Amino acid sequence: MRSETQFTYSIYVQATPEQVWQGLTDRSFTRRFWRHSTLGGKTFPTDWREGSTWDLVHEDVDLVVSDPEQVILEADPPHRLSYTWHSFTPKWAALAGLDEETAGAWRAEPRSTVAYDLEERGSGVVRLTVTHDGFAPGSRVLPAISEGWPAVLSSLKTLLETGAPLPST
Amino acid sequence: MRDTDAVFRALSDPARRRLLDKLNERNGLTLTELCADMGMTRQSVSKHLDVLEEADLVTTLRRGREKLHYLNAAPINDIADRFIHHYDRARAEALADLKTALEATPMDQMSNETSFVYTTYIHATPERVWQGLTDPTFTERYWRHPKSGGVSYRTDWQKGSTYDVAYDEVGLVISNAEQLVLESDPPRRLSYTWHTFSPEWAAAHGFGEATAAGWRAEPRSKVAFDIEEAGEGVVKLTVVHDGFEPGSAVLEGVRGGWPAVIASFKTLLETGSALP
């Protein structure tokens, strides 16, 4: 169900729930399919336990985004994972090519939350549903993440099914 | 703080408890559905529902001209918190989640939605994506229904032409003068009106005639596919299915169907086999 304060997207992947969970959390997977056009691949150093913090790392450009509010909210492998979204620090904004006015507006918004639900659909297919919510009406972050998720999740599916991610777009 | 007295008062009446049982069995019922075998007038049932709504045990949601009733377990949950330790908490929490979900979605937006949009990225050329959307040797492999099997479209794909939908595995062909190709600009954009929900189609797909008649009464929708190059052999495919009225039941149906169809299409083009 779409509404103006959240983004929802489902994708069907030929994989086990454990493989999809690994794809979402393991450095060797995320750095390959979860790529930013200027920052390169992402990794998420954390122990993936509820209440733990997580860092956003872009190894290619030596960027680490840490914040005590980047928190794992739910971790029930391989069924459900949820965490608060990362901070839009000045260094992140500069390297991501975001002007300071835009980054300031993003930073002023409430911190959003992403949740992943993994559901076995039989015949070795998993439905992965991403729900990114907690946005205020009129959010400027929401249109940006709505543009980004289909590409990221399409590449995750391709990586898990073919062994190679989508060529960077 | 909830009014616990109002909750207990609401629960003290057997007719009201039966209404809650009905909603517990199947949520989202209309007044007419709730009246079935209650053995009382519509007006009495309506009054009981008012009491339940007042006590916050029932939440309502407008959908088109209908009002749907949902069980809200939160007040019972609150009482359980205070008095009961061994209770089926998982179920109560699931129902409390439902209420949160209902509250989180502004109701006017939910019923005002008239389109479905889905974007995916595929490692393929635009020509191959076009072929995959139009050529029966592709569609019947990835565009499948568990009951009716693979789908193929029979048409010359010229703007203004009609098309037939064929389900060869069950020997069914749906033809209609209003099944039209609206736009055809290979390999960039394709658009056509949606097919008719004929009685034969409904039977082959396991839908009751009442459901199909409701779908048939809605305005005919249309789908458009946009195929854009997104660099290095990757195509961005956007499906826009629109022309629905607020509260459309067909929209709910296609919303569930498209992600599975498109996922299987992507897998077929990238690996040579559709999703099982």
PDB file of N, CA and C in Angstrom, chain A residues 10-89:
ATOM      1  N   SER A  10       8.080  -4.903  -3.230  1.00  0.00           N
ATOM      2  CA  SER A  10       8.287  -6.346  -3.093  1.00  0.00           C
ATOM      3  C   SER A  10       9.016  -6.865  -4.310  1.00  0.00           C
ATOM      4  N   ILE A  11       9.907  -7.829  -4.084  1.00  0.00           N
ATOM      5  CA  ILE A  11      10.616  -8.461  -5.189  1.00  0.00           C
ATOM      6  C   ILE A  11      10.748  -9.949  -4.874  1.00  0.00           C
ATOM      7  N   TYR A  12      10.618 -10.768  -5.913  1.00  0.00           N
ATOM      8  CA  TYR A  12      10.697 -12.222  -5.751  1.00  0.00           C
ATOM      9  C   TYR A  12      12.074 -12.679  -6.198  1.00  0.00           C
ATOM     10  N   VAL A  13      12.756 -13.428  -5.354  1.00  0.00           N
ATOM     11  CA  VAL A  13      14.126 -13.843  -5.632  1.00  0.00           C
ATOM     12  C   VAL A  13      14.221 -15.364  -5.533  1.00  0.00           C
ATOM     13  N   GLN A  14      14.893 -15.963  -6.507  1.00  0.00           N
ATOM     14  CA  GLN A  14      15.121 -17.411  -6.453  1.00  0.00           C
ATOM     15  C   GLN A  14      16.333 -17.652  -5.557  1.00  0.00           C
ATOM     16  N   ALA A  15      16.070 -17.921  -4.297  1.00  0.00           N
ATOM     17  CA  ALA A  15      17.122 -18.080  -3.291  1.00  0.00           C
ATOM     18  C   ALA A  15      16.467 -18.572  -2.007  1.00  0.00           C
ATOM     19  N   THR A  16      17.291 -18.971  -1.043  1.00  0.00           N
ATOM     20  CA  THR A  16      16.729 -19.320   0.262  1.00  0.00           C
ATOM     21  C   THR A  16      16.625 -18.038   1.097  1.00  0.00           C
ATOM     22  N   PRO A  17      15.758 -18.040   2.124  1.00  0.00           N
ATOM     23  CA  PRO A  17      15.700 -16.868   3.003  1.00  0.00           C
ATOM     24  C   PRO A  17      17.073 -16.562   3.611  1.00  0.00           C
ATOM     25  N   GLU A  18      17.845 -17.614   3.916  1.00  0.00           N
ATOM     26  CA  GLU A  18      19.174 -17.415   4.509  1.00  0.00           C
ATOM     27  C   GLU A  18      20.090 -16.667   3.542  1.00  0.00           C
ATOM     28  N   GLN A  19      19.992 -17.009   2.251  1.00  0.00           N
ATOM     29  CA  GLN A  19      20.836 -16.324   1.258  1.00  0.00           C
ATOM     30  C   GLN A  19      20.431 -14.855   1.110  1.00  0.00           C
ATOM     31  N   VAL A  20      19.112 -14.593   1.143  1.00  0.00           N
ATOM     32  CA  VAL A  20      18.663 -13.203   1.022  1.00  0.00           C
ATOM     33  C   VAL A  20      19.124 -12.415   2.253  1.00  0.00           C
ATOM     34  N   TRP A  21      19.028 -13.044   3.427  1.00  0.00           N
ATOM     35  CA  TRP A  21      19.480 -12.388   4.668  1.00  0.00           C
ATOM     36  C   TRP A  21      20.973 -12.059   4.553  1.00  0.00           C
ATOM     37  N   GLN A  22      21.730 -13.028   4.080  1.00  0.00           N
ATOM     38  CA  GLN A  22      23.171 -12.810   3.920  1.00  0.00           C
ATOM     39  C   GLN A  22      23.424 -11.673   2.922  1.00  0.00           C
ATOM     40  N   GLY A  23      22.626 -11.679   1.837  1.00  0.00           N
ATOM     41  CA  GLY A  23      22.769 -10.634   0.827  1.00  0.00           C
ATOM     42  C   GLY A  23      22.563  -9.242   1.405  1.00  0.00           C
ATOM     43  N   LEU A  24      21.646  -9.139   2.358  1.00  0.00           N
ATOM     44  CA  LEU A  24      21.321  -7.832   2.927  1.00  0.00           C
ATOM     45  C   LEU A  24      22.310  -7.380   3.991  1.00  0.00           C
ATOM     46  N   THR A  25      23.064  -8.323   4.557  1.00  0.00           N
ATOM     47  CA  THR A  25      23.866  -7.983   5.738  1.00  0.00           C
ATOM     48  C   THR A  25      25.371  -8.196   5.562  1.00  0.00           C
ATOM     49  N   ASP A  26      25.763  -9.108   4.695  1.00  0.00           N
ATOM     50  CA  ASP A  26      27.160  -9.526   4.612  1.00  0.00           C
ATOM     51  C   ASP A  26      27.955  -8.609   3.682  1.00  0.00           C
ATOM     52  N   ARG A  27      29.078  -8.131   4.184  1.00  0.00           N
ATOM     53  CA  ARG A  27      29.927  -7.197   3.461  1.00  0.00           C
ATOM     54  C   ARG A  27      30.254  -7.668   2.037  1.00  0.00           C
ATOM     55  N   SER A  28      30.556  -8.995   1.900  1.00  0.00           N
ATOM     56  CA  SER A  28      30.997  -9.475   0.599  1.00  0.00           C
ATOM     57  C   SER A  28      29.866  -9.398  -0.439  1.00  0.00           C
ATOM     58  N   PHE A  29      28.614  -9.338   0.037  1.00  0.00           N
ATOM     59  CA  PHE A  29      27.492  -9.171  -0.894  1.00  0.00           C
ATOM     60  C   PHE A  29      27.152  -7.694  -1.088  1.00  0.00           C
ATOM     61  N   THR A  30      26.993  -6.979   0.041  1.00  0.00           N
ATOM     62  CA  THR A  30      26.471  -5.607  -0.074  1.00  0.00           C
ATOM     63  C   THR A  30      27.391  -4.722  -0.903  1.00  0.00           C
ATOM     64  N   ARG A  31      28.702  -4.900  -0.751  1.00  0.00           N
ATOM     65  CA  ARG A  31      29.615  -4.039  -1.504  1.00  0.00           C
ATOM     66  C   ARG A  31      29.515  -4.280  -3.004  1.00  0.00           C
ATOM     67  N   ARG A  32      28.966  -5.415  -3.417  1.00  0.00           N
ATOM     68  CA  ARG A  32      28.865  -5.696  -4.847  1.00  0.00           C
ATOM     69  C   ARG A  32      27.576  -5.160  -5.476  1.00  0.00           C
ATOM     70  N   PHE A  33      26.439  -5.345  -4.788  1.00  0.00           N
ATOM     71  CA  PHE A  33      25.183  -4.931  -5.449  1.00  0.00           C
ATOM     72  C   PHE A  33      24.661  -3.586  -4.963  1.00  0.00           C
ATOM     73  N   TRP A  34      25.088  -3.174  -3.741  1.00  0.00           N
ATOM     74  CA  TRP A  34      24.502  -1.971  -3.150  1.00  0.00           C
ATOM     75  C   TRP A  34      25.456  -0.803  -3.377  1.00  0.00           C
ATOM     76  N   ARG A  35      25.365  -0.225  -4.574  1.00  0.00           N
ATOM     77  CA  ARG A  35      26.377   0.739  -4.964  1.00  0.00           C
ATOM     78  C   ARG A  35      25.778   2.115  -5.214  1.00  0.00           C
ATOM     79  N   HIS A  36      26.553   3.116  -4.864  1.00  0.00           N
ATOM     80  CA  HIS A  36      26.170   4.497  -5.124  1.00  0.00           C
ATOM     81  C   HIS A  36      27.041   4.994  -6.274  1.00  0.00           C
ATOM     82  N   SER A  37      26.458   5.828  -7.161  1.00  0.00           N
ATOM     83  CA  SER A  37      27.186   6.206  -8.376  1.00  0.00           C
ATOM     84  C   SER A  37      28.520   6.898  -8.075  1.00  0.00           C
ATOM     85  N   THR A  38      28.599   7.695  -7.024  1.00  0.00           N
ATOM     86  CA  THR A  38      29.882   8.358  -6.728  1.00  0.00           C
ATOM     87  C   THR A  38      30.599   7.751  -5.508  1.00  0.00           C
ATOM     88  N   LEU A  39      29.853   7.094  -4.608  1.00  0.00           N
ATOM     89  CA  LEU A  39      30.476   6.588  -3.371  1.00  0.00           C
ATOM     90  C   LEU A  39      30.918   5.131  -3.482  1.00  0.00           C
ATOM     91  N   GLY A  40      30.458   4.437  -4.511  1.00  0.00           N
ATOM     92  CA  GLY A  40      30.802   3.017  -4.654  1.00  0.00           C
ATOM     93  C   GLY A  40      30.018   2.137  -3.703  1.00  0.00           C
ATOM     94  N   GLY A  41      30.546   0.930  -3.460  1.00  0.00           N
ATOM     95  CA  GLY A  41      29.814  -0.079  -2.689  1.00  0.00           C
ATOM     96  C   GLY A  41      29.674   0.271  -1.216  1.00  0.00           C
ATOM     97  N   LYS A  42      28.584  -0.253  -0.634  1.00  0.00           N
ATOM     98  CA  LYS A  42      28.330  -0.013   0.793  1.00  0.00           C
ATOM     99  C   LYS A  42      28.623  -1.264   1.591  1.00  0.00           C
ATOM    100  N   THR A  43      29.104  -1.075   2.831  1.00  0.00           N
ATOM    101  CA  THR A  43      29.131  -2.164   3.799  1.00  0.00           C
ATOM    102  C   THR A  43      28.552  -1.646   5.110  1.00  0.00           C
ATOM    103  N   PHE A  44      28.089  -2.574   5.927  1.00  0.00           N
ATOM    104  CA  PHE A  44      27.401  -2.200   7.165  1.00  0.00           C
ATOM    105  C   PHE A  44      28.037  -2.932   8.338  1.00  0.00           C
ATOM    106  N   PRO A  45      29.160  -2.463   8.848  1.00  0.00           N
ATOM    107  CA  PRO A  45      29.752  -3.153   9.998  1.00  0.00           C
ATOM    108  C   PRO A  45      28.852  -3.038  11.237  1.00  0.00           C
ATOM    109  N   THR A  46      28.428  -4.177  11.748  1.00  0.00           N
ATOM    110  CA  THR A  46      27.599  -4.253  12.953  1.00  0.00           C
ATOM    111  C   THR A  46      27.481  -5.729  13.304  1.00  0.00           C
ATOM    112  N   ASP A  47      27.013  -6.036  14.510  1.00  0.00           N
ATOM    113  CA  ASP A  47      26.784  -7.456  14.844  1.00  0.00           C
ATOM    114  C   ASP A  47      25.345  -7.872  14.534  1.00  0.00           C
ATOM    115  N   TRP A  48      24.546  -6.953  13.953  1.00  0.00           N
ATOM    116  CA  TRP A  48      23.147  -7.244  13.577  1.00  0.00           C
ATOM    117  C   TRP A  48      22.325  -7.782  14.741  1.00  0.00           C
ATOM    118  N   ARG A  49      22.579  -7.225  15.939  1.00  0.00           N
ATOM    119  CA  ARG A  49      21.728  -7.599  17.077  1.00  0.00           C
ATOM    120  C   ARG A  49      20.839  -6.422  17.428  1.00  0.00           C
ATOM    121  N   GLU A  50      19.618  -6.737  17.892  1.00  0.00           N
ATOM    122  CA  GLU A  50      18.685  -5.691  18.288  1.00  0.00           C
ATOM    123  C   GLU A  50      19.338  -4.777  19.317  1.00  0.00           C
ATOM    124  N   GLY A  51      19.214  -3.478  19.102  1.00  0.00           N
ATOM    125  CA  GLY A  51      19.769  -2.503  20.026  1.00  0.00           C
ATOM    126  C   GLY A  51      21.184  -2.078  19.671  1.00  0.00           C
ATOM    127  N   SER A  52      21.869  -2.850  18.816  1.00  0.00           N
ATOM    128  CA  SER A  52      23.226  -2.468  18.418  1.00  0.00           C
ATOM    129  C   SER A  52      23.170  -1.292  17.438  1.00  0.00           C
ATOM    130  N   THR A  53      24.275  -0.560  17.375  1.00  0.00           N
ATOM    131  CA  THR A  53      24.368   0.477  16.344  1.00  0.00           C
ATOM    132  C   THR A  53      24.990  -0.148  15.098  1.00  0.00           C
ATOM    133  N   TRP A  54      24.854   0.555  13.970  1.00  0.00           N
ATOM    134  CA  TRP A  54      25.500   0.106  12.742  1.00  0.00           C
ATOM    135  C   TRP A  54      26.188   1.300  12.093  1.00  0.00           C
ATOM    136  N   ASP A  55      27.254   1.019  11.372  1.00  0.00           N
ATOM    137  CA  ASP A  55      27.956   2.063  10.622  1.00  0.00           C
ATOM    138  C   ASP A  55      27.665   1.882   9.142  1.00  0.00           C
ATOM    139  N   LEU A  56      27.670   2.989   8.427  1.00  0.00           N
ATOM    140  CA  LEU A  56      27.604   2.937   6.968  1.00  0.00           C
ATOM    141  C   LEU A  56      29.011   3.217   6.452  1.00  0.00           C
ATOM    142  N   VAL A  57      29.577   2.279   5.710  1.00  0.00           N
ATOM    143  CA  VAL A  57      30.942   2.446   5.214  1.00  0.00           C
ATOM    144  C   VAL A  57      30.972   2.349   3.694  1.00  0.00           C
ATOM    145  N   HIS A  58      31.597   3.330   3.071  1.00  0.00           N
ATOM    146  CA  HIS A  58      31.890   3.280   1.640  1.00  0.00           C
ATOM    147  C   HIS A  58      33.401   3.136   1.516  1.00  0.00           C
ATOM    148  N   GLU A  59      33.855   1.886   1.363  1.00  0.00           N
ATOM    149  CA  GLU A  59      35.297   1.607   1.394  1.00  0.00           C
ATOM    150  C   GLU A  59      36.046   2.308   0.263  1.00  0.00           C
ATOM    151  N   ASP A  60      35.398   2.385  -0.919  1.00  0.00           N
ATOM    152  CA  ASP A  60      36.075   2.962  -2.087  1.00  0.00           C
ATOM    153  C   ASP A  60      36.506   4.412  -1.856  1.00  0.00           C
ATOM    154  N   VAL A  61      35.763   5.149  -1.023  1.00  0.00           N
ATOM    155  CA  VAL A  61      36.098   6.560  -0.813  1.00  0.00           C
ATOM    156  C   VAL A  61      36.451   6.827   0.659  1.00  0.00           C
ATOM    157  N   ASP A  62      36.722   5.754   1.428  1.00  0.00           N
ATOM    158  CA  ASP A  62      37.125   5.900   2.828  1.00  0.00           C
ATOM    159  C   ASP A  62      36.131   6.706   3.656  1.00  0.00           C
ATOM    160  N   LEU A  63      34.859   6.438   3.474  1.00  0.00           N
ATOM    161  CA  LEU A  63      33.846   7.189   4.217  1.00  0.00           C
ATOM    162  C   LEU A  63      33.177   6.273   5.237  1.00  0.00           C
ATOM    163  N   VAL A  64      33.136   6.741   6.503  1.00  0.00           N
ATOM    164  CA  VAL A  64      32.420   6.011   7.549  1.00  0.00           C
ATOM    165  C   VAL A  64      31.393   6.960   8.154  1.00  0.00           C
ATOM    166  N   VAL A  65      30.130   6.574   8.127  1.00  0.00           N
ATOM    167  CA  VAL A  65      29.088   7.375   8.763  1.00  0.00           C
ATOM    168  C   VAL A  65      28.635   6.629  10.020  1.00  0.00           C
ATOM    169  N   SER A  66      28.940   7.223  11.193  1.00  0.00           N
ATOM    170  CA  SER A  66      28.564   6.613  12.473  1.00  0.00           C
ATOM    171  C   SER A  66      27.629   7.549  13.214  1.00  0.00           C
ATOM    172  N   ASP A  67      26.693   6.989  13.922  1.00  0.00           N
ATOM    173  CA  ASP A  67      25.796   7.820  14.722  1.00  0.00           C
ATOM    174  C   ASP A  67      25.122   6.900  15.738  1.00  0.00           C
ATOM    175  N   PRO A  68      25.052   7.320  17.024  1.00  0.00           N
ATOM    176  CA  PRO A  68      24.383   6.453  18.013  1.00  0.00           C
ATOM    177  C   PRO A  68      22.913   6.207  17.670  1.00  0.00           C
ATOM    178  N   GLU A  69      22.361   7.021  16.761  1.00  0.00           N
ATOM    179  CA  GLU A  69      20.951   6.807  16.386  1.00  0.00           C
ATOM    180  C   GLU A  69      20.785   5.859  15.212  1.00  0.00           C
ATOM    181  N   GLN A  70      21.888   5.364  14.650  1.00  0.00           N
ATOM    182  CA  GLN A  70      21.795   4.327  13.619  1.00  0.00           C
ATOM    183  C   GLN A  70      21.709   2.980  14.355  1.00  0.00           C
ATOM    184  N   VAL A  71      20.485   2.526  14.575  1.00  0.00           N
ATOM    185  CA  VAL A  71      20.254   1.422  15.507  1.00  0.00           C
ATOM    186  C   VAL A  71      19.509   0.265  14.828  1.00  0.00           C
ATOM    187  N   ILE A  72      19.906  -0.971  15.172  1.00  0.00           N
ATOM    188  CA  ILE A  72      19.153  -2.151  14.732  1.00  0.00           C
ATOM    189  C   ILE A  72      17.917  -2.263  15.613  1.00  0.00           C
ATOM    190  N   LEU A  73      16.745  -2.183  15.005  1.00  0.00           N
ATOM    191  CA  LEU A  73      15.497  -2.223  15.774  1.00  0.00           C
ATOM    192  C   LEU A  73      14.983  -3.649  15.931  1.00  0.00           C
ATOM    193  N   GLU A  74      15.080  -4.444  14.864  1.00  0.00           N
ATOM    194  CA  GLU A  74      14.614  -5.828  14.913  1.00  0.00           C
ATOM    195  C   GLU A  74      15.562  -6.681  14.097  1.00  0.00           C
ATOM    196  N   ALA A  75      15.912  -7.845  14.636  1.00  0.00           N
ATOM    197  CA  ALA A  75      16.760  -8.777  13.887  1.00  0.00           C
ATOM    198  C   ALA A  75      16.290 -10.182  14.211  1.00  0.00           C
ATOM    199  N   ASP A  76      15.571 -10.778  13.260  1.00  0.00           N
ATOM    200  CA  ASP A  76      15.027 -12.124  13.446  1.00  0.00           C
ATOM    201  C   ASP A  76      15.397 -12.934  12.200  1.00  0.00           C
ATOM    202  N   PRO A  77      16.702 -13.341  12.129  1.00  0.00           N
ATOM    203  CA  PRO A  77      17.144 -14.028  10.915  1.00  0.00           C
ATOM    204  C   PRO A  77      16.461 -15.378  10.740  1.00  0.00           C
ATOM    205  N   PRO A  78      16.067 -15.812   9.538  1.00  0.00           N
ATOM    206  CA  PRO A  78      16.125 -15.023   8.308  1.00  0.00           C
ATOM    207  C   PRO A  78      14.747 -14.495   7.924  1.00  0.00           C
ATOM    208  N   HIS A  79      14.020 -13.909   8.869  1.00  0.00           N
ATOM    209  CA  HIS A  79      12.645 -13.486   8.594  1.00  0.00           C
ATOM    210  C   HIS A  79      12.469 -11.987   8.500  1.00  0.00           C
ATOM    211  N   ARG A  80      13.021 -11.268   9.495  1.00  0.00           N
ATOM    212  CA  ARG A  80      12.757  -9.830   9.515  1.00  0.00           C
ATOM    213  C   ARG A  80      13.939  -9.066  10.078  1.00  0.00           C
ATOM    214  N   LEU A  81      14.256  -7.961   9.413  1.00  0.00           N
ATOM    215  CA  LEU A  81      15.338  -7.083   9.838  1.00  0.00           C
ATOM    216  C   LEU A  81      14.834  -5.657   9.722  1.00  0.00           C
ATOM    217  N   SER A  82      15.153  -4.846  10.724  1.00  0.00           N
ATOM    218  CA  SER A  82      14.723  -3.450  10.673  1.00  0.00           C
ATOM    219  C   SER A  82      15.758  -2.583  11.364  1.00  0.00           C
ATOM    220  N   TYR A  83      16.050  -1.445  10.764  1.00  0.00           N
ATOM    221  CA  TYR A  83      16.964  -0.499  11.416  1.00  0.00           C
ATOM    222  C   TYR A  83      16.624   0.930  11.034  1.00  0.00           C
ATOM    223  N   THR A  84      17.088   1.859  11.873  1.00  0.00           N
ATOM    224  CA  THR A  84      16.906   3.277  11.544  1.00  0.00           C
ATOM    225  C   THR A  84      17.886   3.648  10.441  1.00  0.00           C
ATOM    226  N   TRP A  85      17.523   4.624   9.638  1.00  0.00           N
ATOM    227  CA  TRP A  85      18.315   5.013   8.469  1.00  0.00           C
ATOM    228  C   TRP A  85      19.547   5.802   8.917  1.00  0.00           C
ATOM    229  N   HIS A  86      20.513   5.911   8.026  1.00  0.00           N
ATOM    230  CA  HIS A  86      21.770   6.576   8.388  1.00  0.00           C
ATOM    231  C   HIS A  86      21.650   8.103   8.388  1.00  0.00           C
ATOM    232  N   SER A  87      22.611   8.759   9.016  1.00  0.00           N
ATOM    233  CA  SER A  87      22.659  10.217   9.077  1.00  0.00           C
ATOM    234  C   SER A  87      23.204  10.779   7.768  1.00  0.00           C
ATOM    235  N   PHE A  88      22.783  11.987   7.443  1.00  0.00           N
ATOM    236  CA  PHE A  88      23.282  12.655   6.229  1.00  0.00           C
ATOM    237  C   PHE A  88      24.350  13.663   6.646  1.00  0.00           C
ATOM    238  N   THR A  89      25.529  13.134   7.016  1.00  0.00           N
ATOM    239  CA  THR A  89      26.589  13.997   7.539  1.00  0.00           C
ATOM    240  C   THR A  89      27.140  14.887   6.419  1.00  0.00           C
TER     241      THR A  89
END
